[in-house]
Tab-separated table of C-alpha atoms in Angstrom:
chain	number	residue	atom	x	y	z
A	1	MET	CA	-36.368	-53.162	28.568
A	2	MET	CA	-33.363	-51.387	29.979
A	3	THR	CA	-32.750	-50.995	33.609
A	4	GLY	CA	-32.204	-47.524	35.118
A	5	ARG	CA	-28.504	-48.396	35.585
A	6	GLN	CA	-28.160	-49.205	31.836
A	7	GLN	CA	-29.972	-46.052	30.910
A	8	THR	CA	-27.633	-43.908	33.048
A	9	GLY	CA	-24.479	-45.851	31.598
A	10	GLY	CA	-25.715	-45.020	28.066
A	11	ILE	CA	-26.224	-41.374	28.852
A	12	ALA	CA	-22.808	-41.097	30.393
A	13	LEU	CA	-21.285	-42.769	27.364
A	14	LEU	CA	-23.088	-40.363	25.065
A	15	VAL	CA	-21.758	-37.418	27.016
A	16	VAL	CA	-18.237	-38.699	26.858
A	17	CYS	CA	-18.537	-39.235	23.132
A	18	LEU	CA	-19.786	-35.640	22.532
A	19	LEU	CA	-17.016	-34.250	24.693
A	20	SER	CA	-14.498	-36.133	22.654
A	21	ILE	CA	-15.851	-34.887	19.338
A	22	LEU	CA	-15.808	-31.451	20.602
A	23	GLY	CA	-12.242	-31.840	21.967
A	24	ALA	CA	-11.077	-33.254	18.606
A	25	MET	CA	-12.665	-30.284	16.717
A	26	ALA	CA	-10.923	-27.849	18.982
A	27	LEU	CA	-7.635	-29.636	18.409
A	28	MET	CA	-8.064	-29.720	14.683
A	29	SER	CA	-8.891	-25.946	14.565
A	30	GLY	CA	-5.628	-25.399	16.517
A	31	GLY	CA	-7.662	-23.526	19.083
A	32	LYS	CA	-7.492	-20.393	16.752
A	33	LYS	CA	-9.993	-17.669	17.421
A	34	THR	CA	-11.607	-16.254	14.304
A	35	VAL	CA	-12.240	-12.781	15.855
A	36	ASP	CA	-9.671	-10.231	15.229
A	37	PRO	CA	-8.552	-8.044	18.170
A	38	PRO	CA	-9.453	-4.371	18.014
A	39	GLN	CA	-6.922	-2.157	16.283
A	40	GLU	CA	-5.843	-0.626	19.490
A	41	ALA	CA	-4.822	-3.905	20.913
A	42	ARG	CA	-2.676	-4.686	17.949
A	43	SER	CA	-0.760	-1.380	18.084
A	44	PRO	CA	2.335	-1.118	20.255
A	45	SER	CA	1.619	-0.263	23.726
A	46	LEU	CA	3.274	1.665	26.465
A	47	GLU	CA	3.477	0.610	30.093
A	48	ILE	CA	2.742	3.615	32.294
A	49	ARG	CA	1.752	3.861	35.974
A	50	LEU	CA	-0.856	6.299	37.329
A	51	ALA	CA	-0.014	7.204	40.969
A	52	GLY	CA	-0.593	9.740	43.753
A	53	ASP	CA	-3.965	11.358	44.414
A	54	VAL	CA	-6.063	9.390	41.887
A	55	ARG	CA	-9.189	7.217	42.047
A	56	ARG	CA	-7.668	4.158	40.149
A	57	PRO	CA	-3.862	4.071	40.508
A	58	GLY	CA	-2.008	1.293	38.872
A	59	VAL	CA	-0.109	0.218	35.785
A	60	TYR	CA	-1.935	0.951	32.476
A	61	PHE	CA	-1.141	-0.174	28.906
A	62	VAL	CA	-1.891	2.628	26.489
A	63	PRO	CA	-1.322	3.045	22.760
A	64	ALA	CA	2.049	4.572	21.717
A	65	GLY	CA	1.827	8.249	20.970
A	66	PHE	CA	-0.645	8.839	24.046
A	67	ASN	CA	0.287	11.809	26.233
A	68	ALA	CA	-0.634	12.488	29.947
A	69	GLY	CA	-3.761	14.223	29.032
A	70	ASP	CA	-4.923	11.197	26.961
A	71	VAL	CA	-4.316	8.921	29.863
A	72	LEU	CA	-6.092	11.253	32.432
A	73	LYS	CA	-9.167	11.391	30.020
A	74	ARG	CA	-9.162	7.622	29.508
A	75	THR	CA	-8.981	6.912	33.283
A	76	GLY	CA	-11.519	9.337	34.220
A	77	GLU	CA	-8.988	11.610	36.105
A	78	TRP	CA	-9.209	14.593	33.733
A	79	ASP	CA	-10.145	17.825	35.477
A	80	ASP	CA	-11.564	20.936	33.819
A	81	ALA	CA	-8.878	22.832	35.565
A	82	PHE	CA	-6.293	21.310	33.270
A	83	ARG	CA	-8.018	23.173	30.331
A	84	THR	CA	-7.271	26.449	31.731
A	85	SER	CA	-3.826	25.791	33.208
A	86	PRO	CA	-2.406	22.497	31.868
A	87	PRO	CA	0.534	21.097	33.729
A	88	GLU	CA	3.997	21.293	32.101
A	89	GLY	CA	4.606	18.312	30.087
A	90	LEU	CA	0.960	17.205	29.764
A	91	ASN	CA	1.205	17.101	25.937
A	92	ARG	CA	4.621	15.300	25.701
A	93	PRO	CA	4.277	11.820	24.225
A	94	LEU	CA	4.714	9.302	27.041
A	95	ARG	CA	7.531	6.678	27.119
A	96	ARG	CA	7.506	3.222	28.335
A	97	GLY	CA	7.952	3.241	32.075
A	98	ASP	CA	6.694	6.762	32.735
A	99	VAL	CA	4.951	7.444	36.058
A	100	LEU	CA	2.152	10.127	36.096
A	101	ASP	CA	2.136	11.209	39.662
A	102	MET	CA	-0.916	13.278	40.559
A	103	VAL	CA	-0.734	15.613	43.509
A	104	VAL	CA	-3.559	17.717	45.045
A	105	ALA	CA	-2.545	20.670	47.077
A	106	PRO	CA	-4.488	21.671	50.195
A	107	ASP	CA	-6.253	24.307	48.064
A	108	GLY	CA	-7.518	21.618	45.748
A	109	GLN	CA	-5.147	22.654	42.933
A	110	ARG	CA	-4.091	19.469	41.022
A	111	SER	CA	-0.626	19.094	39.512
A	112	ILE	CA	1.144	16.197	37.577
A	113	ARG	CA	4.668	15.173	37.995
A	114	LEU	CA	6.211	12.787	35.404
A	115	ARG	CA	9.020	10.547	36.352
A	116	GLN	CA	10.316	7.038	35.482
A	117	MET	CA	9.363	3.985	37.167
A	118	PRO	CA	12.071	2.305	39.405
A	119	ALA	CA	14.304	-0.114	37.633
A	120	ALA	CA	12.901	-3.226	39.381
A	121	GLU	CA	9.393	-2.332	38.361
A	122	ARG	CA	10.593	-1.621	34.735
A	123	MET	CA	12.412	-4.915	34.698
A	124	THR	CA	9.288	-6.756	36.012
A	125	LEU	CA	7.199	-5.300	33.228
A	126	GLY	CA	9.832	-6.173	30.529
A	127	ILE	CA	11.003	-2.712	29.796
A	128	PRO	CA	14.684	-2.531	29.128
A	129	LEU	CA	16.911	-0.272	31.091
A	130	ASP	CA	18.755	2.638	29.311
A	131	LEU	CA	22.438	1.838	29.465
A	132	ASN	CA	23.270	5.591	29.428
A	133	THR	CA	21.081	6.500	32.385
A	134	ALA	CA	20.826	3.364	34.642
A	135	SER	CA	22.719	3.552	37.864
A	136	GLU	CA	25.186	0.928	38.938
A	137	GLU	CA	22.633	-0.532	41.417
A	138	GLU	CA	19.999	-0.628	38.561
A	139	LEU	CA	22.433	-2.400	36.188
A	140	ALA	CA	23.235	-4.932	38.779
A	141	LEU	CA	19.443	-6.005	38.695
A	142	VAL	CA	19.986	-7.305	35.077
A	143	PRO	CA	20.339	-11.029	34.858
A	144	GLY	CA	23.931	-11.782	33.747
A	145	ILE	CA	25.311	-8.485	35.281
A	146	GLY	CA	26.582	-8.656	38.845
A	147	SER	CA	27.726	-5.845	40.985
A	148	LYS	CA	31.306	-6.014	39.643
A	149	THR	CA	30.269	-5.928	36.005
A	150	ALA	CA	27.766	-3.060	36.801
A	151	LEU	CA	30.698	-0.952	38.263
A	152	LEU	CA	32.638	-1.726	35.006
A	153	ILE	CA	29.860	-0.714	32.845
A	154	VAL	CA	29.512	2.640	34.606
A	155	GLN	CA	33.251	3.179	34.443
A	156	GLU	CA	33.294	2.558	30.737
A	157	ARG	CA	30.097	4.838	30.309
A	158	ASN	CA	32.075	7.613	32.075
A	159	ARG	CA	35.078	7.072	29.970
A	160	ARG	CA	33.166	7.144	26.774
A	161	LYS	CA	30.628	9.817	27.888
A	162	VAL	CA	27.802	7.879	26.140
A	163	PHE	CA	27.088	4.533	24.743
A	164	HIS	CA	25.695	4.866	21.076
A	165	THR	CA	24.948	1.117	20.686
A	166	LEU	CA	24.796	-2.070	22.919
A	167	ASP	CA	27.632	-3.495	20.988
A	168	GLU	CA	29.997	-1.120	22.638
A	169	LEU	CA	29.516	-3.106	25.811
A	170	THR	CA	32.014	-5.502	24.381
A	171	GLY	CA	34.589	-2.968	25.535
A	172	VAL	CA	33.835	-3.846	29.110
A	173	PHE	CA	36.010	-6.509	30.611
A	174	GLY	CA	34.144	-9.792	30.601
A	175	ILE	CA	31.473	-8.988	28.295
A	176	LYS	CA	31.991	-10.891	24.923
A	177	ALA	CA	29.511	-11.296	21.970
A	178	ARG	CA	27.796	-14.351	23.502
A	179	ARG	CA	27.168	-12.547	26.910
A	180	LEU	CA	26.092	-9.496	25.109
A	181	GLU	CA	23.309	-11.426	23.302
A	182	GLY	CA	21.913	-12.614	26.677
A	183	LEU	CA	21.863	-8.928	27.949
A	184	ARG	CA	20.098	-7.413	24.940
A	185	PRO	CA	16.579	-8.064	26.024
A	186	TYR	CA	17.095	-6.168	29.338
A	187	LEU	CA	19.107	-3.128	27.941
A	188	THR	CA	18.631	-0.334	25.455
A	189	VAL	CA	20.424	2.766	24.262
A	190	GLU	CA	18.166	5.823	23.847
């Protein structure tokens, strides 16, 4: 006959063995899930922010090709007034880093203003800065670009009028091929 202490030890040993077996099975399967994500989750997404006089402000990840109307419908901010007098730009496809700023006038009329997120917010979300529109201060936020290099980039942009490719940055003093490779994830030319 086993004592209470022996029974408790046997149960504990059994639990440890079962957990070990389950752990080994998880490792052997590689921790892969067999359920595919929905199609929407697999498509490229845009990081946009809903701001202003809205119920649920914040950053949203929406499928590429969405416009402001699509976002307002999805977030429950759509108003029947938009059907009769849609705000300008409501049907334009959104771009990464767009902000939909909803404003409600004292008479209750709602309007939408589209603008870009500040550079620091875009960088936090992993959205590259456009080399042709970023200010000197914004460029200085990019890792590997200090204030001096940012000034040189803006001067080169003014001289060229526009950058057509990121490779043209090698025309800026101090930016060679190796340094350019480190800057690529943070910059784009649109």
